[in-house]
Amino acid sequence: MTPVGIMTSVCAVVLALVLSCERAPAAEWKFKVVNKGTYPAIEFRTKEDDDWSSNWISERIEPGETFDMDFGTDKGNCTVRTQIRFTDGSYFDADVNYCNVGTLYIHDKTLSAD
């Protein structure tokens, strides 16, 4: 077999292996949460089927702190109503498109993302 024939055979085998591999699952909704608000955030809840979830955070997020969030899934509607509650008793809720979030910023009365 010629060198060109060997390379063609090797390329064919590699291509067959690549095409036969299973696709990796889509990335789960993992992102960073940064508290840019005035007070520590003590609750982070999401709403599904008209019910608020349990608190997603176990410890408060102090102003200036970053928290790693992992919803453990990438299934469902990307836009989820999200509620933030602070130590001073204030809270707000807003829609968040989690399919596009790398970092979620908590402000005193709003959320922003990039």
PDB file of C-alpha atoms in Angstrom:
ATOM      1  CA  MET A   1       0.000   0.000   0.000  1.00  0.00           C
ATOM      2  CA  THR A   2       1.282   3.462  -0.859  1.00  0.00           C
ATOM      3  CA  PRO A   3       1.765   6.196   1.761  1.00  0.00           C
ATOM      4  CA  VAL A   4      -1.279   8.025   0.359  1.00  0.00           C
ATOM      5  CA  GLY A   5      -3.338   4.824   0.626  1.00  0.00           C
ATOM      6  CA  ILE A   6      -2.223   4.324   4.263  1.00  0.00           C
ATOM      7  CA  MET A   7      -3.131   7.924   5.158  1.00  0.00           C
ATOM      8  CA  THR A   8      -6.504   7.554   3.457  1.00  0.00           C
ATOM      9  CA  SER A   9      -7.189   4.362   5.442  1.00  0.00           C
ATOM     10  CA  VAL A  10      -6.099   5.963   8.730  1.00  0.00           C
ATOM     11  CA  CYS A  11      -8.284   9.011   8.062  1.00  0.00           C
ATOM     12  CA  ALA A  12     -11.252   6.779   7.257  1.00  0.00           C
ATOM     13  CA  VAL A  13     -10.813   4.863  10.543  1.00  0.00           C
ATOM     14  CA  VAL A  14     -10.492   8.065  12.581  1.00  0.00           C
ATOM     15  CA  LEU A  15     -13.536   9.565  10.888  1.00  0.00           C
ATOM     16  CA  ALA A  16     -15.557   6.399  11.573  1.00  0.00           C
ATOM     17  CA  LEU A  17     -14.567   6.507  15.250  1.00  0.00           C
ATOM     18  CA  VAL A  18     -15.484  10.172  15.586  1.00  0.00           C
ATOM     19  CA  LEU A  19     -18.849   9.688  13.930  1.00  0.00           C
ATOM     20  CA  SER A  20     -19.677   6.632  16.046  1.00  0.00           C
ATOM     21  CA  CYS A  21     -18.992   8.349  19.389  1.00  0.00           C
ATOM     22  CA  GLU A  22     -22.001   9.339  21.448  1.00  0.00           C
ATOM     23  CA  ARG A  23     -22.615  13.028  21.772  1.00  0.00           C
ATOM     24  CA  ALA A  24     -21.863  14.491  25.157  1.00  0.00           C
ATOM     25  CA  PRO A  25     -24.920  15.685  27.039  1.00  0.00           C
ATOM     26  CA  ALA A  26     -25.675  19.391  26.930  1.00  0.00           C
ATOM     27  CA  ALA A  27     -24.134  21.464  29.669  1.00  0.00           C
ATOM     28  CA  GLU A  28     -26.237  21.797  32.782  1.00  0.00           C
ATOM     29  CA  TRP A  29     -27.308  25.222  33.967  1.00  0.00           C
ATOM     30  CA  LYS A  30     -24.171  26.120  35.912  1.00  0.00           C
ATOM     31  CA  PHE A  31     -23.279  29.733  36.484  1.00  0.00           C
ATOM     32  CA  LYS A  32     -21.858  32.172  38.992  1.00  0.00           C
ATOM     33  CA  VAL A  33     -23.993  34.409  41.184  1.00  0.00           C
ATOM     34  CA  VAL A  34     -22.468  37.716  42.288  1.00  0.00           C
ATOM     35  CA  ASN A  35     -24.128  39.820  44.971  1.00  0.00           C
ATOM     36  CA  LYS A  36     -23.777  43.451  43.892  1.00  0.00           C
ATOM     37  CA  GLY A  37     -26.523  44.501  46.306  1.00  0.00           C
ATOM     38  CA  THR A  38     -26.344  46.348  49.591  1.00  0.00           C
ATOM     39  CA  TYR A  39     -27.412  43.450  51.841  1.00  0.00           C
ATOM     40  CA  PRO A  40     -26.563  39.747  52.081  1.00  0.00           C
ATOM     41  CA  ALA A  41     -28.853  37.544  49.969  1.00  0.00           C
ATOM     42  CA  ILE A  42     -30.358  34.756  52.084  1.00  0.00           C
ATOM     43  CA  GLU A  43     -32.809  33.139  49.664  1.00  0.00           C
ATOM     44  CA  PHE A  44     -32.651  32.257  45.968  1.00  0.00           C
ATOM     45  CA  ARG A  45     -35.851  30.563  44.777  1.00  0.00           C
ATOM     46  CA  THR A  46     -37.246  29.657  41.377  1.00  0.00           C
ATOM     47  CA  LYS A  47     -40.887  29.293  40.376  1.00  0.00           C
ATOM     48  CA  GLU A  48     -42.274  26.310  38.530  1.00  0.00           C
ATOM     49  CA  ASP A  49     -45.941  25.446  38.092  1.00  0.00           C
ATOM     50  CA  ASP A  50     -46.962  28.404  40.301  1.00  0.00           C
ATOM     51  CA  ASP A  51     -44.906  27.139  43.266  1.00  0.00           C
ATOM     52  CA  TRP A  52     -41.638  28.538  44.608  1.00  0.00           C
ATOM     53  CA  SER A  53     -38.787  26.072  45.025  1.00  0.00           C
ATOM     54  CA  SER A  54     -36.926  25.508  48.236  1.00  0.00           C
ATOM     55  CA  ASN A  55     -33.979  27.826  48.817  1.00  0.00           C
ATOM     56  CA  TRP A  56     -31.155  27.078  46.339  1.00  0.00           C
ATOM     57  CA  ILE A  57     -28.479  28.546  48.624  1.00  0.00           C
ATOM     58  CA  SER A  58     -27.481  27.101  51.995  1.00  0.00           C
ATOM     59  CA  GLU A  59     -25.449  30.085  53.170  1.00  0.00           C
ATOM     60  CA  ARG A  60     -26.037  33.743  52.628  1.00  0.00           C
ATOM     61  CA  ILE A  61     -24.229  35.529  49.825  1.00  0.00           C
ATOM     62  CA  GLU A  62     -22.569  38.625  51.251  1.00  0.00           C
ATOM     63  CA  PRO A  63     -22.293  41.808  49.156  1.00  0.00           C
ATOM     64  CA  GLY A  64     -19.324  41.383  46.811  1.00  0.00           C
ATOM     65  CA  GLU A  65     -19.259  37.580  47.169  1.00  0.00           C
ATOM     66  CA  THR A  66     -19.547  35.090  44.318  1.00  0.00           C
ATOM     67  CA  PHE A  67     -21.451  31.815  44.601  1.00  0.00           C
ATOM     68  CA  ASP A  68     -21.324  28.844  42.197  1.00  0.00           C
ATOM     69  CA  MET A  69     -24.853  27.750  41.244  1.00  0.00           C
ATOM     70  CA  ASP A  70     -25.743  24.439  39.631  1.00  0.00           C
ATOM     71  CA  PHE A  71     -29.364  23.585  38.886  1.00  0.00           C
ATOM     72  CA  GLY A  72     -28.317  20.025  38.016  1.00  0.00           C
ATOM     73  CA  THR A  73     -30.242  20.062  34.744  1.00  0.00           C
ATOM     74  CA  ASP A  74     -30.576  21.816  31.430  1.00  0.00           C
ATOM     75  CA  LYS A  75     -34.145  20.649  30.865  1.00  0.00           C
ATOM     76  CA  GLY A  76     -37.244  22.772  30.880  1.00  0.00           C
ATOM     77  CA  ASN A  77     -38.102  26.303  29.962  1.00  0.00           C
ATOM     78  CA  CYS A  78     -35.030  28.559  29.834  1.00  0.00           C
ATOM     79  CA  THR A  79     -36.882  31.537  31.293  1.00  0.00           C
ATOM     80  CA  VAL A  80     -37.616  30.984  34.981  1.00  0.00           C
ATOM     81  CA  ARG A  81     -39.124  33.383  37.503  1.00  0.00           C
ATOM     82  CA  THR A  82     -36.503  33.880  40.223  1.00  0.00           C
ATOM     83  CA  GLN A  83     -36.908  35.404  43.680  1.00  0.00           C
ATOM     84  CA  ILE A  84     -34.131  36.928  45.785  1.00  0.00           C
ATOM     85  CA  ARG A  85     -34.591  37.714  49.492  1.00  0.00           C
ATOM     86  CA  PHE A  86     -32.208  39.801  51.629  1.00  0.00           C
ATOM     87  CA  THR A  87     -31.350  39.957  55.344  1.00  0.00           C
ATOM     88  CA  ASP A  88     -33.179  43.299  55.715  1.00  0.00           C
ATOM     89  CA  GLY A  89     -36.462  41.571  54.748  1.00  0.00           C
ATOM     90  CA  SER A  90     -36.655  43.048  51.248  1.00  0.00           C
ATOM     91  CA  TYR A  91     -37.101  40.850  48.210  1.00  0.00           C
ATOM     92  CA  PHE A  92     -37.922  40.953  44.526  1.00  0.00           C
ATOM     93  CA  ASP A  93     -38.519  38.529  41.688  1.00  0.00           C
ATOM     94  CA  ALA A  94     -37.727  38.657  37.986  1.00  0.00           C
ATOM     95  CA  ASP A  95     -37.638  36.446  34.900  1.00  0.00           C
ATOM     96  CA  VAL A  96     -34.191  35.037  34.061  1.00  0.00           C
ATOM     97  CA  ASN A  97     -33.205  33.242  30.846  1.00  0.00           C
ATOM     98  CA  TYR A  98     -30.840  30.640  32.332  1.00  0.00           C
ATOM     99  CA  CYS A  99     -29.866  29.220  28.930  1.00  0.00           C
ATOM    100  CA  ASN A 100     -27.815  32.361  28.340  1.00  0.00           C
ATOM    101  CA  VAL A 101     -26.379  32.991  31.836  1.00  0.00           C
ATOM    102  CA  GLY A 102     -22.666  32.773  32.579  1.00  0.00           C
ATOM    103  CA  THR A 103     -22.818  35.105  35.551  1.00  0.00           C
ATOM    104  CA  LEU A 104     -25.962  36.332  37.318  1.00  0.00           C
ATOM    105  CA  TYR A 105     -25.660  39.635  39.200  1.00  0.00           C
ATOM    106  CA  ILE A 106     -27.938  40.352  42.147  1.00  0.00           C
ATOM    107  CA  HIS A 107     -28.669  44.048  42.646  1.00  0.00           C
ATOM    108  CA  ASP A 108     -30.934  45.563  45.310  1.00  0.00           C
ATOM    109  CA  LYS A 109     -34.083  45.312  43.176  1.00  0.00           C
ATOM    110  CA  THR A 110     -33.049  43.690  39.898  1.00  0.00           C
ATOM    111  CA  LEU A 111     -31.028  40.895  38.331  1.00  0.00           C
ATOM    112  CA  SER A 112     -28.690  41.215  35.382  1.00  0.00           C
ATOM    113  CA  ALA A 113     -26.652  38.605  33.537  1.00  0.00           C
ATOM    114  CA  ASP A 114     -23.875  38.061  31.066  1.00  0.00           C
TER     115      ASP A 114
END
